mmCIF file of C-alpha atoms in Angstrom:
data_model
loop_
_atom_site.group_PDB
_atom_site.id
_atom_site.type_symbol
_atom_site.label_atom_id
_atom_site.label_comp_id
_atom_site.label_asym_id
_atom_site.label_seq_id
_atom_site.Cartn_x
_atom_site.Cartn_y
_atom_site.Cartn_z
ATOM 1 C CA MET A 1 215.372 52.329 -37.790
ATOM 2 C CA LYS A 2 218.512 51.080 -38.921
ATOM 3 C CA ASP A 3 221.068 53.835 -40.129
ATOM 4 C CA SER A 4 221.065 52.211 -43.613
ATOM 5 C CA ASP A 5 217.365 52.882 -43.706
ATOM 6 C CA HIS A 6 217.045 56.084 -42.441
ATOM 7 C CA LYS A 7 219.687 56.894 -45.029
ATOM 8 C CA ASP A 8 217.337 55.570 -47.608
ATOM 9 C CA ALA A 9 214.319 57.234 -46.263
ATOM 10 C CA VAL A 10 216.325 60.547 -46.327
ATOM 11 C CA GLU A 11 217.785 60.157 -50.125
ATOM 12 C CA ASP A 12 213.952 58.651 -51.267
ATOM 13 C CA LEU A 13 212.818 62.370 -49.938
ATOM 14 C CA ILE A 14 215.748 64.334 -51.542
ATOM 15 C CA GLY A 15 214.432 62.155 -54.555
ATOM 16 C CA GLU A 16 211.004 63.481 -54.211
ATOM 17 C CA LEU A 17 212.341 67.215 -54.433
ATOM 18 C CA GLY A 18 212.163 67.270 -58.102
ATOM 19 C CA ASP A 19 208.825 66.307 -58.260
ATOM 20 C CA ALA A 20 206.439 67.702 -60.870
ATOM 21 C CA HIS A 21 203.586 67.614 -58.415
ATOM 22 C CA LYS A 22 203.564 70.526 -55.646
ATOM 23 C CA THR A 23 202.069 68.521 -53.063
ATOM 24 C CA VAL A 24 204.765 65.457 -53.285
ATOM 25 C CA GLN A 25 207.328 68.170 -53.289
ATOM 26 C CA ARG A 26 206.167 69.939 -50.362
ATOM 27 C CA ARG A 27 205.589 67.010 -48.361
ATOM 28 C CA ALA A 28 209.142 65.794 -48.669
ATOM 29 C CA ILE A 29 210.190 69.155 -47.841
ATOM 30 C CA ASP A 30 208.373 69.084 -44.776
ATOM 31 C CA GLU A 31 209.484 65.844 -43.815
ATOM 32 C CA LEU A 32 213.205 66.588 -44.146
ATOM 33 C CA VAL A 33 212.929 69.926 -42.158
ATOM 34 C CA ALA A 34 211.412 67.613 -39.175
ATOM 35 C CA ILE A 35 214.299 64.829 -39.823
ATOM 36 C CA ALA A 36 216.744 67.945 -39.671
ATOM 37 C CA ALA A 37 214.660 69.594 -36.629
ATOM 38 C CA SER A 38 215.725 65.858 -34.482
ATOM 39 C CA GLY A 39 219.320 66.824 -34.900
ATOM 40 C CA ASP A 40 220.027 64.815 -38.004
ATOM 41 C CA PRO A 41 223.022 66.490 -39.975
ATOM 42 C CA VAL A 42 222.946 64.104 -42.891
ATOM 43 C CA VAL A 43 219.689 66.307 -44.137
ATOM 44 C CA VAL A 44 221.307 69.727 -44.308
ATOM 45 C CA GLU A 45 224.437 67.613 -46.342
ATOM 46 C CA LYS A 46 222.096 66.235 -48.389
ATOM 47 C CA LEU A 47 220.200 69.566 -49.283
ATOM 48 C CA ARG A 48 223.335 71.408 -49.782
ATOM 49 C CA GLU A 49 224.408 68.599 -52.276
ATOM 50 C CA SER A 50 220.942 69.328 -54.233
ATOM 51 C CA ILE A 51 221.128 73.152 -54.634
ATOM 52 C CA VAL A 52 223.533 72.526 -57.079
ATOM 53 C CA SER A 53 221.595 69.659 -58.725
ATOM 54 C CA ALA A 54 221.118 69.673 -62.934
ATOM 55 C CA ASP A 55 217.290 69.977 -62.018
ATOM 56 C CA ARG A 56 215.552 73.229 -61.525
ATOM 57 C CA ARG A 57 213.000 71.850 -59.213
ATOM 58 C CA VAL A 58 215.389 70.335 -56.880
ATOM 59 C CA ARG A 59 217.828 73.432 -56.307
ATOM 60 C CA TRP A 60 214.549 75.480 -55.460
ATOM 61 C CA ALA A 61 213.241 72.966 -53.378
ATOM 62 C CA ALA A 62 216.282 72.590 -51.547
ATOM 63 C CA ALA A 63 216.980 75.890 -50.963
ATOM 64 C CA TYR A 64 213.617 76.432 -49.711
ATOM 65 C CA ALA A 65 213.998 73.532 -47.531
ATOM 66 C CA LEU A 66 217.251 74.807 -46.086
ATOM 67 C CA ALA A 67 215.501 78.020 -45.264
ATOM 68 C CA GLN A 68 212.853 76.331 -43.664
ATOM 69 C CA ILE A 69 215.691 74.657 -41.044
ATOM 70 C CA GLY A 70 216.939 77.890 -40.631
ATOM 71 C CA ALA A 71 219.830 78.894 -38.254
ATOM 72 C CA THR A 72 223.252 78.092 -40.073
ATOM 73 C CA ALA A 73 221.514 75.870 -42.504
ATOM 74 C CA PHE A 74 220.073 78.984 -44.642
ATOM 75 C CA ALA A 75 223.415 80.913 -45.946
ATOM 76 C CA MET A 76 224.815 82.413 -49.275
ATOM 77 C CA ASP A 77 225.039 79.260 -51.195
ATOM 78 C CA SER A 78 221.650 79.135 -51.447
ATOM 79 C CA ALA A 79 221.798 82.459 -53.210
ATOM 80 C CA ASP A 80 221.878 81.197 -56.833
ATOM 81 C CA ALA A 81 218.948 79.297 -56.589
ATOM 82 C CA LEU A 82 216.751 81.759 -54.783
ATOM 83 C CA CYS A 83 217.860 84.250 -57.923
ATOM 84 C CA GLU A 84 217.058 81.560 -60.420
ATOM 85 C CA ALA A 85 213.555 80.952 -58.816
ATOM 86 C CA MET A 86 212.688 84.564 -58.880
ATOM 87 C CA ALA A 87 212.830 84.102 -62.427
ATOM 88 C CA ASP A 88 210.401 81.342 -62.213
ATOM 89 C CA ASP A 89 206.909 81.252 -64.321
ATOM 90 C CA ASP A 90 205.289 80.118 -61.189
ATOM 91 C CA GLY A 91 204.172 83.161 -59.356
ATOM 92 C CA ASP A 92 203.934 81.151 -55.780
ATOM 93 C CA ILE A 93 207.396 80.042 -56.265
ATOM 94 C CA ARG A 94 208.774 83.756 -57.373
ATOM 95 C CA TRP A 95 207.235 85.397 -54.097
ATOM 96 C CA ALA A 96 208.418 82.649 -52.145
ATOM 97 C CA ALA A 97 211.878 83.020 -53.501
ATOM 98 C CA THR A 98 211.561 86.742 -53.141
ATOM 99 C CA ASN A 99 210.644 86.464 -49.721
ATOM 100 C CA LEU A 100 213.790 84.531 -48.783
ATOM 101 C CA MET A 101 216.233 86.304 -50.637
ATOM 102 C CA VAL A 102 214.961 89.213 -48.326
ATOM 103 C CA ARG A 103 215.507 87.125 -45.404
ATOM 104 C CA LEU A 104 219.084 86.180 -46.662
ATOM 105 C CA GLY A 105 219.700 89.896 -47.638
ATOM 106 C CA HIS A 106 219.218 90.820 -43.787
ATOM 107 C CA ASN A 107 222.593 89.142 -42.902
ATOM 108 C CA ASN A 108 224.271 89.696 -46.041
ATOM 109 C CA LEU A 109 223.130 93.079 -47.334
ATOM 110 C CA ALA A 110 226.269 93.853 -49.515
ATOM 111 C CA GLU A 111 226.614 90.468 -51.302
ATOM 112 C CA ILE A 112 222.781 90.153 -51.994
ATOM 113 C CA GLY A 113 222.380 93.940 -52.808
ATOM 114 C CA ALA A 114 225.312 93.569 -55.424
ATOM 115 C CA ARG A 115 223.343 90.465 -56.836
ATOM 116 C CA LEU A 116 219.757 92.322 -56.549
ATOM 117 C CA LEU A 117 221.109 95.257 -58.656
ATOM 118 C CA LYS A 118 222.669 93.186 -61.214
ATOM 119 C CA LEU A 119 219.444 90.992 -61.413
ATOM 120 C CA ALA A 120 217.155 94.547 -61.911
ATOM 121 C CA VAL A 121 218.905 95.322 -65.035
ATOM 122 C CA GLY A 122 219.413 91.429 -66.460
ATOM 123 C CA ASN A 123 217.379 89.859 -69.326
ATOM 124 C CA ASP A 124 214.422 88.358 -67.624
ATOM 125 C CA ARG A 125 211.676 90.244 -66.694
ATOM 126 C CA ASN A 126 210.463 88.194 -63.692
ATOM 127 C CA ALA A 127 213.559 88.419 -62.200
ATOM 128 C CA ARG A 128 214.017 92.435 -62.689
ATOM 129 C CA LYS A 129 210.629 92.867 -61.325
ATOM 130 C CA MET A 130 211.294 90.591 -58.260
ATOM 131 C CA ALA A 131 214.897 92.182 -57.526
ATOM 132 C CA LEU A 132 213.241 95.573 -57.387
ATOM 133 C CA TYR A 133 210.857 94.578 -54.559
ATOM 134 C CA CYS A 134 213.638 92.983 -53.013
ATOM 135 C CA ILE A 135 215.973 95.998 -53.417
ATOM 136 C CA ARG A 136 212.718 98.196 -51.761
ATOM 137 C CA ASP A 137 212.291 95.850 -48.799
ATOM 138 C CA LEU A 138 215.987 95.745 -47.893
ATOM 139 C CA GLU A 139 216.184 99.764 -48.515
ATOM 140 C CA ILE A 140 219.217 98.824 -50.516
ATOM 141 C CA THR A 141 221.192 102.506 -51.376
ATOM 142 C CA GLY A 142 224.228 103.366 -53.318
ATOM 143 C CA PRO A 143 225.379 105.274 -56.154
ATOM 144 C CA GLU A 144 224.272 102.661 -58.613
ATOM 145 C CA LEU A 145 220.573 102.532 -57.589
ATOM 146 C CA LEU A 146 219.185 105.665 -59.297
ATOM 147 C CA ALA A 147 220.161 104.270 -62.503
ATOM 148 C CA VAL A 148 218.978 101.055 -61.923
ATOM 149 C CA VAL A 149 215.766 102.426 -61.095
ATOM 150 C CA GLU A 150 215.362 104.710 -63.698
ATOM 151 C CA ARG A 151 216.089 102.125 -66.366
ATOM 152 C CA GLY A 152 213.393 100.465 -64.574
ATOM 153 C CA VAL A 153 210.461 102.708 -64.988
ATOM 154 C CA HIS A 154 211.401 102.978 -68.741
ATOM 155 C CA ASP A 155 211.159 98.878 -69.112
ATOM 156 C CA SER A 156 209.057 97.591 -71.606
ATOM 157 C CA ASP A 157 207.061 95.250 -69.257
ATOM 158 C CA ILE A 158 204.258 97.262 -67.093
ATOM 159 C CA HIS A 159 205.089 95.137 -64.122
ATOM 160 C CA VAL A 160 208.536 96.019 -64.027
ATOM 161 C CA ARG A 161 207.936 99.848 -64.531
ATOM 162 C CA LEU A 162 205.705 99.543 -61.231
ATOM 163 C CA ALA A 163 208.079 97.985 -59.159
ATOM 164 C CA ALA A 164 210.594 100.506 -59.659
ATOM 165 C CA LEU A 165 208.239 102.928 -58.569
ATOM 166 C CA ALA A 166 207.421 101.330 -55.922
ATOM 167 C CA VAL A 167 211.432 101.716 -54.908
ATOM 168 C CA LEU A 168 211.304 105.369 -55.769
ATOM 169 C CA SER A 169 208.236 105.638 -53.290
ATOM 170 C CA ARG A 170 210.461 104.526 -50.467
ATOM 171 C CA MET A 171 213.619 106.000 -51.463
ATOM 172 C CA ARG A 172 215.287 109.032 -49.370
ATOM 173 C CA ASP A 173 216.890 110.962 -52.175
ATOM 174 C CA ALA A 174 218.038 114.211 -51.233
ATOM 175 C CA SER A 175 219.152 115.048 -55.130
ATOM 176 C CA GLY A 176 215.741 115.510 -55.744
ATOM 177 C CA GLN A 177 216.254 113.074 -58.788
ATOM 178 C CA ALA A 178 213.683 110.486 -57.425
ATOM 179 C CA ILE A 179 211.014 112.861 -57.917
ATOM 180 C CA ARG A 180 212.081 114.033 -61.443
ATOM 181 C CA ILE A 181 211.411 110.349 -62.401
ATOM 182 C CA MET A 182 208.277 109.534 -60.672
ATOM 183 C CA LEU A 183 206.900 113.010 -62.126
ATOM 184 C CA GLU A 184 208.426 111.938 -65.969
ATOM 185 C CA CYS A 185 206.077 108.824 -64.877
ATOM 186 C CA MET A 186 203.186 110.267 -63.888
ATOM 187 C CA LYS A 187 203.089 112.728 -66.426
ATOM 188 C CA SER A 188 203.975 110.570 -69.835
ATOM 189 C CA ASP A 189 203.882 106.606 -68.924
ATOM 190 C CA SER A 190 201.870 105.056 -71.739
ATOM 191 C CA ASP A 191 200.031 103.076 -68.976
ATOM 192 C CA ALA A 192 197.353 104.567 -66.573
ATOM 193 C CA GLY A 193 198.011 102.227 -63.881
ATOM 194 C CA VAL A 194 201.597 103.111 -63.956
ATOM 195 C CA ARG A 195 200.716 107.094 -64.059
ATOM 196 C CA ARG A 196 198.524 106.338 -60.658
ATOM 197 C CA ALA A 197 201.294 104.621 -59.068
ATOM 198 C CA ALA A 198 203.772 107.232 -60.020
ATOM 199 C CA ALA A 199 201.260 110.162 -58.533
ATOM 200 C CA SER A 200 200.477 107.756 -55.344
ATOM 201 C CA GLY A 201 204.440 107.590 -54.781
ATOM 202 C CA LEU A 202 204.931 111.039 -54.749
ATOM 203 C CA GLY A 203 202.243 111.346 -51.587
ATOM 204 C CA ASN A 204 205.186 109.079 -49.913
ATOM 205 C CA ILE A 205 208.221 111.620 -50.727
ATOM 206 C CA GLN A 206 210.106 112.969 -47.522
ATOM 207 C CA HIS A 207 210.170 116.734 -48.559
ATOM 208 C CA ALA A 208 207.757 117.469 -51.520
ATOM 209 C CA THR A 209 209.481 120.261 -54.503
ATOM 210 C CA SER A 210 207.348 122.800 -56.002
ATOM 211 C CA ASP A 211 207.435 121.041 -58.989
ATOM 212 C CA ALA A 212 205.672 117.845 -57.494
ATOM 213 C CA MET A 213 203.093 119.818 -55.631
ATOM 214 C CA ALA A 214 202.097 121.954 -58.551
ATOM 215 C CA ALA A 215 202.197 118.599 -60.888
ATOM 216 C CA LEU A 216 199.840 116.957 -58.458
ATOM 217 C CA GLU A 217 197.599 119.818 -57.759
ATOM 218 C CA SER A 218 197.312 119.901 -61.503
ATOM 219 C CA ALA A 219 196.339 116.066 -61.928
ATOM 220 C CA ALA A 220 194.187 116.073 -58.897
ATOM 221 C CA ILE A 221 191.373 118.484 -60.789
ATOM 222 C CA ASP A 222 192.135 116.239 -64.227
ATOM 223 C CA THR A 223 188.350 115.668 -65.528
ATOM 224 C CA ALA A 224 189.800 113.722 -68.276
ATOM 225 C CA ASP A 225 191.527 111.025 -65.834
ATOM 226 C CA GLU A 226 189.403 110.512 -62.768
ATOM 227 C CA SER A 227 191.717 107.678 -61.237
ATOM 228 C CA LEU A 228 194.763 109.701 -61.560
ATOM 229 C CA ALA A 229 192.908 112.585 -59.894
ATOM 230 C CA ARG A 230 191.976 110.199 -57.177
ATOM 231 C CA ALA A 231 195.369 108.962 -56.696
ATOM 232 C CA ALA A 232 196.784 112.750 -57.315
ATOM 233 C CA ARG A 233 194.345 113.735 -54.403
ATOM 234 C CA GLY A 234 195.334 110.933 -52.134
ATOM 235 C CA ALA A 235 199.180 112.352 -52.523
ATOM 236 C CA LEU A 236 198.435 115.554 -51.682
ATOM 237 C CA ASP A 237 196.365 114.812 -48.680
ATOM 238 C CA ARG A 238 198.996 112.606 -47.148
ATOM 239 C CA LEU A 239 201.666 115.282 -47.957
ATOM 240 C CA GLU A 240 199.777 118.058 -46.188
ATOM 241 C CA LYS A 241 199.367 115.618 -43.106
ATOM 242 C CA ARG A 242 203.164 115.251 -43.053
#
């Protein structure tokens, strides 16, 4: 293939990154990744230009393609597009972007951690939820974390509250604040699923306080809410084994 034809082919594929049909978009990504694997540097150059495109779909697809190419192609210049995609209405895109953000965070923990903490208290509920799951998976710590998570458990969106509890259940918090927050959720959250998640999360803590044990024991025999009682009994079993 002539150089001019080759460049035209790459340009055509770059143009398809913004296609409204996922199958067309994915085929273009796959072909660009295959061309990049042959050692052609033009693809990465064009994708880097595309992650600042005016088209949201192009920005996401370019970041995704760079991640598939890997090595030095997937770097911090993809972070803005990933943060944006974590707020997408499409659940598949949100979760894919979240997984890539975690991957990027392993090599850029300080920078990505700061972005995630900011995103977790931002205006978009999808982004708040996905940022909290990233924080959980990256095991981010720091003085800001408890305030961010406590804000999360009082969010108006149930799914954000569940994500915040997922973070709390993984925290290694010697101050006992994580336990306090989960206990409050178990006792007073308006949603039954959130109360169950809080009870279950208490079963993952390293050192149970007397307040936590007492609350779980009380919930475990609560005949008014059998689902919560099962979650509490499961938490007690895990704590006793530990």
